[in-house]
Coordinates of C-alpha atoms in Angstrom, one line a residue:
M14 CA 0.0 0.0 0.0
L15 CA 1.3 3.4 -0.9
L16 CA 0.3 6.6 0.9
A17 CA 0.8 9.4 -1.6
A18 CA 0.8 13.0 -0.3
R19 CA 1.6 16.3 -2.0
S20 CA 1.3 18.4 1.2
A21 CA 1.6 18.0 4.9
V22 CA -2.1 18.5 5.5
A23 CA -2.9 15.7 3.0
L24 CA -0.4 13.4 4.8
Y25 CA -2.1 14.1 8.1
R26 CA -5.5 13.1 6.7
L27 CA -4.0 9.8 5.5
L28 CA -2.5 9.1 8.9
D29 CA -5.9 9.7 10.5
A30 CA -7.3 7.0 8.2
L31 CA -4.6 4.3 8.8
P32 CA -6.2 2.7 11.8
A33 CA -8.7 1.2 9.4
L34 CA -5.9 -1.2 8.3
S35 CA -3.8 -1.4 11.5
G36 CA -2.8 -4.7 13.0
D37 CA -2.6 -6.5 9.7
D38 CA 0.8 -7.9 8.9
R39 CA -0.3 -8.8 5.3
I40 CA -0.1 -5.1 4.5
T41 CA 3.1 -3.1 4.1
R42 CA 2.8 0.7 4.2
F43 CA 5.0 2.9 2.1
F44 CA 5.0 6.7 1.7
T45 CA 5.9 9.0 -1.2
L46 CA 5.8 12.7 -1.9
V47 CA 3.8 13.7 -5.0
P48 CA 5.8 16.6 -6.6
G49 CA 4.4 19.9 -7.7
S50 CA 2.9 21.5 -4.6
D51 CA 4.1 24.7 -3.1
F52 CA 3.4 23.2 0.3
G53 CA 5.3 19.9 0.1
V54 CA 8.3 21.0 2.1
D55 CA 7.1 19.6 5.4
V56 CA 6.0 16.2 4.0
F57 CA 9.5 14.6 4.4
S58 CA 9.8 15.7 8.0
A59 CA 6.3 14.5 8.8
I60 CA 7.0 11.1 7.3
E61 CA 10.3 10.9 9.2
G62 CA 8.4 12.0 12.4
V63 CA 6.1 8.9 12.2
G64 CA 9.0 6.6 11.2
G65 CA 7.5 5.9 7.7
T66 CA 9.3 4.2 4.9
L67 CA 9.8 6.8 2.1
V68 CA 9.8 5.7 -1.5
P69 CA 11.3 8.3 -3.9
W70 CA 8.8 9.6 -6.5
D71 CA 10.5 8.1 -9.5
E72 CA 10.7 4.7 -7.9
A73 CA 7.1 4.9 -6.7
R74 CA 6.0 5.6 -10.3
S75 CA 7.9 2.5 -11.6
R76 CA 6.1 0.1 -9.2
S77 CA 2.6 -1.2 -8.9
Y78 CA 0.6 -1.2 -5.6
D79 CA -2.5 -3.0 -4.5
L80 CA -3.7 0.3 -3.0
V81 CA -2.7 3.9 -3.5
L82 CA -4.2 6.2 -0.9
S83 CA -4.3 9.9 -1.3
A84 CA -6.2 12.9 0.1
S85 CA -5.9 15.1 -2.9
P86 CA -6.5 14.4 -6.6
K87 CA -4.2 17.2 -7.6
G88 CA -0.8 17.0 -9.2
D89 CA 0.6 13.8 -10.8
V90 CA -0.9 11.4 -8.2
H91 CA -2.9 9.8 -11.1
L92 CA 0.4 8.5 -12.6
L93 CA 0.8 6.0 -9.7
R94 CA -0.2 2.5 -10.6
G95 CA -2.7 0.7 -8.5
Q96 CA -6.3 1.0 -7.2
H97 CA -6.5 4.6 -6.2
V98 CA -8.6 5.6 -3.1
L99 CA -9.2 9.3 -2.6
L100 CA -10.0 10.2 1.0
P101 CA -11.6 13.4 2.4
H102 CA -9.3 16.4 2.6
G103 CA -10.7 18.9 5.1
A104 CA -14.4 19.2 5.6
G105 CA -17.2 20.4 3.3
Y106 CA -15.4 21.3 0.1
N107 CA -16.1 24.9 0.8
K108 CA -13.5 26.8 -1.3
S109 CA -12.7 27.5 -4.9
I110 CA -9.1 28.5 -5.3
P111 CA -8.5 31.1 -8.1
G112 CA -6.1 29.9 -10.7
E113 CA -6.8 26.2 -10.2
Y114 CA -8.2 23.8 -12.7
S115 CA -11.8 25.1 -12.8
D116 CA -14.3 27.1 -10.8
S117 CA -15.4 24.0 -9.0
A118 CA -14.7 23.3 -5.3
S119 CA -11.0 22.6 -4.6
G120 CA -10.7 18.9 -4.6
L121 CA -13.8 18.2 -6.6
D122 CA -12.7 19.3 -10.1
P123 CA -14.3 17.0 -12.6
V124 CA -11.1 16.7 -14.7
L125 CA -9.1 15.5 -11.7
L126 CA -11.8 13.1 -10.5
R127 CA -12.1 11.7 -14.0
G128 CA -8.4 10.8 -14.0
E129 CA -8.0 11.3 -17.7
G130 CA -4.7 11.6 -19.4
E131 CA -1.8 9.4 -20.6
G132 CA -0.7 6.9 -18.0
S133 CA -3.6 7.7 -15.7
S134 CA -5.0 4.9 -13.5
G135 CA -8.1 6.9 -12.5
I136 CA -9.9 6.8 -9.1
T137 CA -11.2 3.5 -8.0
L138 CA -13.0 4.7 -4.8
H139 CA -13.7 8.3 -3.8
A140 CA -14.5 8.2 -0.1
V141 CA -16.5 11.2 1.0
A142 CA -18.0 12.4 4.3
H143 CA -21.6 13.3 3.4
P144 CA -24.3 12.4 0.8
D145 CA -24.5 16.0 -0.3
Q146 CA -20.9 15.7 -1.5
V147 CA -21.9 12.9 -3.9
T148 CA -24.6 15.1 -5.3
R149 CA -22.1 17.9 -5.9
I150 CA -19.7 15.5 -7.7
A151 CA -22.6 14.2 -9.8
S152 CA -23.5 17.8 -10.9
G153 CA -20.1 18.0 -12.5
D154 CA -19.5 14.5 -13.7
P155 CA -22.1 11.7 -13.1
Q156 CA -19.6 9.1 -14.0
A157 CA -17.2 10.3 -11.2
A158 CA -20.1 10.2 -8.8
E159 CA -20.5 6.4 -9.5
R160 CA -17.1 5.8 -7.8
A161 CA -18.0 7.9 -4.7
K162 CA -19.2 6.3 -1.5
V163 CA -20.1 8.0 1.8
V164 CA -18.0 6.6 4.6
G165 CA -17.8 9.7 6.9
D166 CA -14.6 11.5 8.0
P167 CA -11.8 9.6 9.8
T168 CA -10.3 12.8 11.2
L169 CA -13.6 13.7 12.8
E170 CA -13.6 10.2 14.4
R171 CA -10.4 11.1 16.2
V172 CA -11.9 14.3 17.4
L173 CA -15.1 12.7 18.7
A174 CA -13.3 9.9 20.4
S175 CA -11.0 12.3 22.2
R176 CA -13.7 14.6 23.7
P177 CA -13.4 13.0 27.2
L178 CA -9.8 14.2 27.3
R179 CA -10.8 17.9 27.3
E180 CA -9.5 18.5 30.9
R181 CA -6.2 16.8 30.0
Y182 CA -5.7 19.0 27.0
R183 CA -6.6 22.2 29.0
A184 CA -4.0 21.1 31.7
A185 CA -1.4 20.7 29.0
L186 CA -2.1 24.2 27.7
G187 CA -2.0 25.6 31.3
T188 CA -5.5 27.0 30.7
G189 CA -6.8 26.5 34.3
S190 CA -10.1 28.2 34.9
R191 CA -9.6 30.7 32.1
R192 CA -11.7 30.9 29.0
L193 CA -9.8 29.5 26.0
V194 CA -10.3 31.5 22.9
V195 CA -9.1 29.6 19.8
L196 CA -8.3 31.6 16.6
A197 CA -8.4 29.5 13.4
S198 CA -6.7 30.7 10.3
T199 CA -6.8 28.9 7.0
W200 CA -4.2 29.7 4.3
G201 CA -4.1 32.3 1.6
P202 CA -5.0 36.0 1.3
E203 CA -8.6 35.6 2.5
S204 CA -7.5 33.9 5.8
L205 CA -7.7 35.4 9.2
L206 CA -4.0 36.2 9.1
G207 CA -4.3 37.5 5.6
Q208 CA -7.2 39.8 6.3
R209 CA -6.8 40.7 10.0
P210 CA -3.2 40.0 10.9
D211 CA -3.3 42.3 14.0
L212 CA -6.3 40.6 15.6
P213 CA -4.3 38.2 17.8
A214 CA -2.3 41.1 19.4
E215 CA -5.5 43.2 19.7
L216 CA -7.3 40.4 21.6
A217 CA -4.3 39.9 23.8
A218 CA -4.3 43.6 24.7
R219 CA -8.0 43.6 25.5
L220 CA -8.5 40.4 27.4
S221 CA -7.5 39.9 31.0
Y222 CA -4.7 37.4 31.4
D223 CA -6.4 35.9 34.4
T224 CA -9.7 35.3 32.7
H225 CA -8.7 34.4 29.1
Q226 CA -6.1 32.4 27.2
L227 CA -5.5 32.6 23.5
A228 CA -4.4 29.8 21.2
M229 CA -3.7 30.1 17.4
V230 CA -4.4 27.3 15.0
I231 CA -2.9 27.9 11.5
H232 CA -3.3 25.8 8.4
P233 CA -0.4 23.5 7.7
N234 CA 0.1 25.2 4.3
E235 CA 1.0 28.4 6.0
H236 CA 3.5 26.5 8.3
S237 CA 5.0 25.1 5.1
R238 CA 5.0 28.4 3.2
L239 CA 6.4 30.6 5.9
G240 CA 8.0 28.3 8.4
T241 CA 7.5 28.2 12.1
Y242 CA 10.2 30.8 12.8
E243 CA 8.6 33.4 10.5
L244 CA 5.2 32.8 11.9
T245 CA 6.4 33.3 15.5
E246 CA 8.1 36.5 14.5
R247 CA 5.0 37.8 12.9
L248 CA 2.9 36.8 15.9
A249 CA 5.5 37.9 18.5
P250 CA 3.4 40.5 20.3
A251 CA 0.5 38.1 20.9
L252 CA 2.9 35.2 21.7
D253 CA 4.9 37.3 24.2
A254 CA 1.5 38.1 25.9
G255 CA 1.0 34.3 26.4
M256 CA -0.8 33.2 23.2
V257 CA -0.1 29.5 22.3
L258 CA 0.9 28.7 18.7
V259 CA -0.4 25.2 18.0
R260 CA 1.7 22.7 16.0
P261 CA -0.2 21.6 12.8
H262 CA -0.4 17.8 13.2
E263 CA -3.3 16.6 15.4
E264 CA -2.6 19.2 18.1
W265 CA -4.9 21.6 16.3
A266 CA -7.8 19.2 17.0
S267 CA -6.9 18.6 20.7
V268 CA -6.9 22.4 21.1
L269 CA -10.4 22.6 19.5
I270 CA -11.7 20.2 22.1
A271 CA -10.1 22.3 24.9
G272 CA -11.5 25.5 23.5
D273 CA -14.4 27.6 24.9
V274 CA -14.7 30.0 22.0
L275 CA -13.7 29.8 18.3
V276 CA -12.8 32.8 16.2
T277 CA -12.7 31.7 12.6
D278 CA -12.4 32.6 9.0
H279 CA -13.8 30.4 6.2
G280 CA -11.5 27.4 6.9
S281 CA -13.0 24.0 7.5
T282 CA -11.3 23.7 10.9
A283 CA -14.5 25.4 12.3
L284 CA -16.7 22.5 11.2
Y285 CA -14.7 20.0 13.2
Y286 CA -15.0 22.3 16.3
C287 CA -18.8 22.6 15.7
A288 CA -19.2 18.8 15.2
A289 CA -17.4 18.0 18.5
Q290 CA -19.2 20.4 20.8
D291 CA -21.8 23.2 21.0
R292 CA -19.7 26.1 22.0
P293 CA -19.7 29.7 20.7
V294 CA -18.3 30.5 17.3
V295 CA -17.8 34.0 15.8
S296 CA -16.7 34.9 12.3
V297 CA -14.0 37.3 11.2
Y298 CA -14.2 36.4 7.5
E299 CA -14.4 39.6 5.4
G300 CA -15.4 38.0 2.2
G301 CA -13.7 37.3 -1.2
D302 CA -13.8 35.0 -4.1
E303 CA -12.9 31.7 -2.4
L304 CA -16.0 30.7 -0.3
I305 CA -18.6 28.8 -2.3
P306 CA -22.2 29.9 -1.6
G307 CA -24.4 27.2 0.0
T308 CA -21.5 25.1 1.3
P309 CA -21.4 24.2 5.0
M310 CA -18.9 26.9 5.9
D311 CA -21.0 29.5 4.0
Q312 CA -24.0 28.4 6.0
L313 CA -22.1 28.5 9.2
L314 CA -20.7 32.0 8.7
S315 CA -24.1 33.3 7.7
R316 CA -25.6 32.1 11.0
V317 CA -23.0 33.0 13.6
P318 CA -22.1 36.5 15.0
R319 CA -19.5 38.5 13.3
L320 CA -16.6 39.9 15.3
E321 CA -16.0 43.5 14.1
S322 CA -13.2 44.4 16.6
A323 CA -11.3 42.9 19.5
A324 CA -13.2 45.1 21.9
A325 CA -16.5 43.7 20.8
L326 CA -15.7 40.0 21.5
E327 CA -18.0 39.6 24.6
Q328 CA -20.8 41.4 22.8
A329 CA -20.4 39.2 19.7
L330 CA -20.5 36.0 21.9
L331 CA -23.9 37.1 23.3
G332 CA -25.3 36.9 19.8
Y333 CA -24.4 33.2 19.4
R334 CA -27.4 31.0 19.4
P335 CA -26.8 27.5 21.0
G336 CA -27.3 24.7 18.6
T337 CA -26.6 26.7 15.5
A338 CA -23.1 25.5 14.8
E339 CA -23.8 21.8 15.6
E340 CA -26.8 21.9 13.2
V341 CA -24.6 23.2 10.3
A342 CA -21.9 20.6 11.1
Q343 CA -24.4 17.8 10.4
T344 CA -24.5 19.0 6.7
A345 CA -20.7 18.2 6.4
F346 CA -20.4 14.9 8.3
A347 CA -22.4 11.6 8.1
H348 CA -21.9 8.3 9.8
R349 CA -20.4 9.8 12.9
G350 CA -18.7 7.1 14.9
R351 CA -18.7 4.6 12.0
A352 CA -16.3 6.2 9.5
L353 CA -13.3 3.9 10.2
N354 CA -15.3 0.7 10.1
L355 CA -17.0 1.8 6.8
L356 CA -13.7 2.7 5.3
R357 CA -12.2 -0.5 6.5
A358 CA -14.9 -2.6 4.7
E359 CA -14.4 -0.7 1.5
L360 CA -10.6 -1.1 1.5
Y361 CA -10.6 -4.8 2.2
N362 CA -13.2 -5.3 -0.5
L363 CA -10.9 -3.6 -3.0
L364 CA -8.0 -5.8 -1.8
G365 CA -10.2 -9.0 -2.0
M366 CA -9.1 -9.9 1.5
K367 CA -10.9 -10.9 4.6
P368 CA -10.6 -8.0 7.2
S369 CA -8.1 -8.4 10.0
T370 CA -9.5 -9.3 13.4
S371 CA -7.6 -6.5 15.1
P372 CA -9.8 -3.7 16.6
C373 CA -10.6 -0.8 14.4
A374 CA -10.7 2.3 16.5
P375 CA -9.6 5.9 16.1
R376 CA -6.4 6.9 17.9
L377 CA -6.9 9.4 20.6
L378 CA -5.3 12.9 20.0
H379 CA -2.1 13.7 21.8
P380 CA -2.1 16.5 24.3
P381 CA -0.8 19.8 22.8
H382 CA 2.9 20.5 23.3
T383 CA 3.3 24.1 24.1
T384 CA 6.2 26.5 24.2
E385 CA 4.1 29.3 25.7
R386 CA 5.9 32.5 26.5
T387 CA 4.6 33.2 30.0
P388 CA 4.4 36.9 30.6
T389 CA 6.7 38.1 33.4
A390 CA 5.5 41.7 33.7
F391 CA 1.9 43.1 33.8
D392 CA 0.1 46.3 33.6
V393 CA -2.4 45.9 36.5
D394 CA -5.7 47.8 36.8
A395 CA -6.8 47.7 40.5
D396 CA -10.0 49.1 41.9
T397 CA -10.4 49.1 45.7
N398 CA -13.7 49.2 47.5
G399 CA -13.3 48.7 51.2
N400 CA -11.7 45.3 51.6
S401 CA -12.6 44.2 48.0
I402 CA -10.0 44.7 45.3
R403 CA -10.7 44.0 41.6
V404 CA -7.6 43.3 39.6
V405 CA -7.3 43.0 35.8
R406 CA -3.8 42.0 34.6
R407 CA -2.6 42.5 31.0
P408 CA 0.9 41.7 29.7
V409 CA 2.9 44.9 29.7
G410 CA 3.6 46.7 26.5
I411 CA 0.5 45.9 24.3
G412 CA -2.0 48.1 26.0
P413 CA -2.3 51.3 28.1
P414 CA -0.5 51.5 31.5
G415 CA -2.5 50.3 34.5
H416 CA -2.7 51.2 38.2
H417 CA 0.7 49.7 38.7
L418 CA 3.3 47.7 36.9
A419 CA 4.0 44.2 38.5
A420 CA 7.2 42.4 37.4
E421 CA 8.7 39.0 38.3
H422 CA 12.2 39.5 39.6
G423 CA 14.6 37.1 38.0
A424 CA 12.5 36.7 34.9
A425 CA 11.4 40.1 33.7
S426 CA 13.8 42.5 31.9
Q427 CA 15.8 45.1 33.7
A428 CA 13.7 47.9 32.3
F429 CA 10.5 46.4 33.8
V430 CA 12.1 45.5 37.1
H431 CA 13.4 49.1 37.6
S432 CA 9.9 50.5 36.7
A433 CA 7.8 48.1 38.7
G434 CA 5.7 49.3 41.6
L435 CA 5.4 45.7 42.7
L436 CA 8.2 43.2 42.4
Y437 CA 7.5 39.5 43.1
R438 CA 9.6 36.4 43.1
R439 CA 8.7 32.8 42.6
P440 CA 10.8 29.9 44.1
L441 CA 13.8 28.9 42.0
A442 CA 14.2 25.3 41.1
V443 CA 17.5 24.1 42.5
S444 CA 19.0 20.7 41.5
S445 CA 19.7 18.4 44.4
G446 CA 23.4 18.3 45.4
Q447 CA 24.2 21.8 44.2
S448 CA 26.0 24.2 46.4
G449 CA 25.3 27.9 46.5
F450 CA 23.3 30.5 48.4
S451 CA 19.6 31.1 48.9
W452 CA 17.5 34.0 50.1
T453 CA 15.2 33.9 53.0
S454 CA 11.9 35.3 52.0
D455 CA 12.2 38.4 54.2
G456 CA 15.8 38.9 53.3
W457 CA 15.0 39.0 49.6
M458 CA 12.1 41.5 50.1
H459 CA 14.4 43.8 52.1
H460 CA 16.9 43.5 49.3
A461 CA 14.4 44.3 46.6
L462 CA 13.0 47.4 48.3
S463 CA 16.6 48.6 48.9
A464 CA 17.9 47.9 45.5
Y465 CA 15.0 49.3 43.5
P466 CA 13.9 52.7 45.0
G467 CA 10.9 52.9 42.7
C468 CA 9.5 49.7 44.0
R469 CA 6.6 50.2 46.5
S470 CA 6.0 46.5 47.5
A471 CA 7.9 43.2 47.2
A472 CA 6.3 39.8 47.4
A473 CA 7.7 36.4 47.9
L474 CA 5.4 33.8 46.4
L475 CA 6.1 30.7 48.5
T476 CA 3.3 28.4 47.4
A477 CA 0.1 28.6 45.5
G478 CA -1.7 29.3 48.8
L479 CA 0.8 31.5 50.7
L480 CA 2.8 34.6 49.9
L481 CA 4.7 37.1 52.0
L482 CA 4.7 40.8 51.2
R483 CA 6.5 43.9 52.5
S484 CA 5.3 47.4 51.5
R485 CA 7.3 50.5 51.8
G486 CA 6.3 52.5 54.9
H487 CA 5.0 49.4 56.7
P488 CA 7.4 48.0 59.3
D489 CA 5.8 44.5 59.3
T490 CA 6.2 41.6 56.9
Y491 CA 2.7 40.4 56.0
A492 CA 1.7 36.9 55.3
V493 CA -1.2 36.4 52.9
T494 CA -3.1 33.1 52.7
V495 CA -4.8 32.7 49.3
Q496 CA -7.9 30.5 49.5
P497 CA -9.1 28.6 46.4
W498 CA -12.5 28.9 44.8
D499 CA -14.6 25.7 45.2
E500 CA -17.3 25.2 42.7
G501 CA -19.0 21.9 43.5
G502 CA -15.7 20.1 44.2
Q503 CA -13.9 21.8 41.3
V504 CA -11.2 23.8 42.8
T505 CA -9.8 26.9 41.1
R506 CA -6.7 28.9 42.3
V507 CA -5.8 32.4 41.4
D508 CA -2.2 33.2 40.5
P509 CA -0.5 34.3 43.7
A510 CA 1.1 37.2 41.7
A511 CA -2.4 38.5 41.1
A512 CA -3.2 38.2 44.8
A513 CA 0.0 40.1 45.5
S514 CA -1.1 42.9 43.2
A515 CA -4.4 43.1 45.1
V516 CA -2.7 43.4 48.5
H517 CA -0.2 45.9 47.1
A518 CA -3.1 48.1 45.9
W519 CA -5.0 47.7 49.2
L520 CA -1.9 48.7 51.3
L521 CA -0.9 51.6 49.0
H522 CA -3.1 54.2 50.7
R523 CA -3.2 52.7 54.2
T524 CA -0.9 53.6 57.1
P525 CA 0.4 50.9 59.4
A526 CA -2.0 52.2 62.1
A527 CA -5.0 51.8 59.7
T528 CA -4.0 48.3 58.7
A529 CA -5.7 45.9 61.1
T530 CA -4.4 42.4 61.2
P531 CA -5.7 39.9 60.6
S532 CA -7.8 41.2 57.7
R533 CA -10.1 39.4 55.4
L534 CA -9.8 40.7 51.8
S535 CA -11.5 39.8 48.6
C536 CA -9.4 39.6 45.4
V537 CA -11.8 39.7 42.4
A538 CA -10.3 38.3 39.2
G539 CA -12.8 37.9 36.4
D540 CA -16.1 36.5 37.7
R541 CA -14.6 34.9 40.9
A542 CA -13.8 36.5 44.3
Y543 CA -10.9 34.8 46.1
V544 CA -10.6 35.2 49.8
L545 CA -7.2 36.5 51.1
M546 CA -6.4 36.4 54.8
L547 CA -3.7 39.0 55.6
R548 CA -1.8 38.8 58.9
R549 CA 1.7 39.5 60.3
A550 CA 4.2 36.8 59.2
T551 CA 5.7 34.5 61.7
A552 CA 9.4 34.4 62.3
D553 CA 9.6 31.0 60.7
E554 CA 7.8 32.2 57.5
A555 CA 10.1 35.2 57.2
A556 CA 13.1 33.0 57.5
E557 CA 11.9 30.4 55.0
L558 CA 14.3 29.8 52.1
F559 CA 13.1 30.1 48.6

């Protein structure tokens, strides 16, 4: 069996379908790169990444195979000899790409599906995801439609099977109790990044770091065209503010499962999100020549709210009608939960073999691997009302200044450390057996206030539930116990650095005589109010090493 791919995204679709034949030692699997695509650069590394056996194109053309699997009819794939099975590529066949073979949907061009031309072996089986797709094929070429069969979408099977892993995926992303906003950009000039390249940074500047997390899913073609380094440079402001850039193979789908909100253009990624869960979707597609009227993505974008600006996100989400997206997804996917078994039956029928007795089940999606750039300095807005302090933190540099600048000593740059009104320090990881020195918590705070005259408060974050803080003009070292928020047994903790900002703001206009201890404070972050108990630190706490 030969898996023939001309782009990384086509290869990923083939890999999602392979469990249909797994466990059968009668089948040997080879890979080849079909030449001619502008997006083929990542295919070799993807094949190497899964440990596949690569057959050079010229050699692949000279041999015959019992099955040739591809996820795109484009290029010279028709020159390969063997029974050719064409698998779904994306969802919905929503786009027509200017300059391609015809005005038909990309991937459904009648000339390509007909497989005409010298040396062409034609398509033996065209596996599609929904009956409407057979109807569309028939409208262009009734003969091609005769070779089409509805089996469903193997990629969707992985997404559906992996839904119970949502909390695991969110833990891998470090989302916590925050709302995960996923931005999905397809490729080309009409994509989110093509039409609204500043939107990720604009959202990062508007949304509170303690209530929202951003993740960016970008089409593999853009990863191939630009490279990861170039993408990270273009997205640097949002990435520096904590946005996660998702790797293109399978992790995009695990991030969709983890997501709470999807901001999408006209790419078919949105349909997988909608098929997996009924959560809000908003559109940022500004129109163009690619989206085909009446397709599932066209229906979806016409029925979900449009996001006009980053500032209007919450208002746009209020316009989402539950059930809308899930209803549209049903027009793109049939046989949910049965796709691999249906595909397996078709493939073994072509091979003239009795199916293997090995289980046929989709492989669960891996947790996303992140290289998140955790912000180390924040512009903090702090509003104090009695013993209640509302804090809103945004990574410094992408929005207006706040009530105070809070910077992490030992992690933030010198400029931010010198300008900070609040300096905080987290425990340093020290390898066992290493010699050296350590600060006591009180010793470091005295040092910080002495070394940085502009600093008003210094905080030692000892654990998730305990921090010590000294504020200029107050002779005492304060201990602050941070109580978690319990929602029916689900425990949420606030970042102790946010709690330190709340206490810093509360003490700022209080004299030592007016600061009663112990005091019960409320740190409001987002829609949760965390209880902070402030008291004088004990001698043991002040002397604790960290």
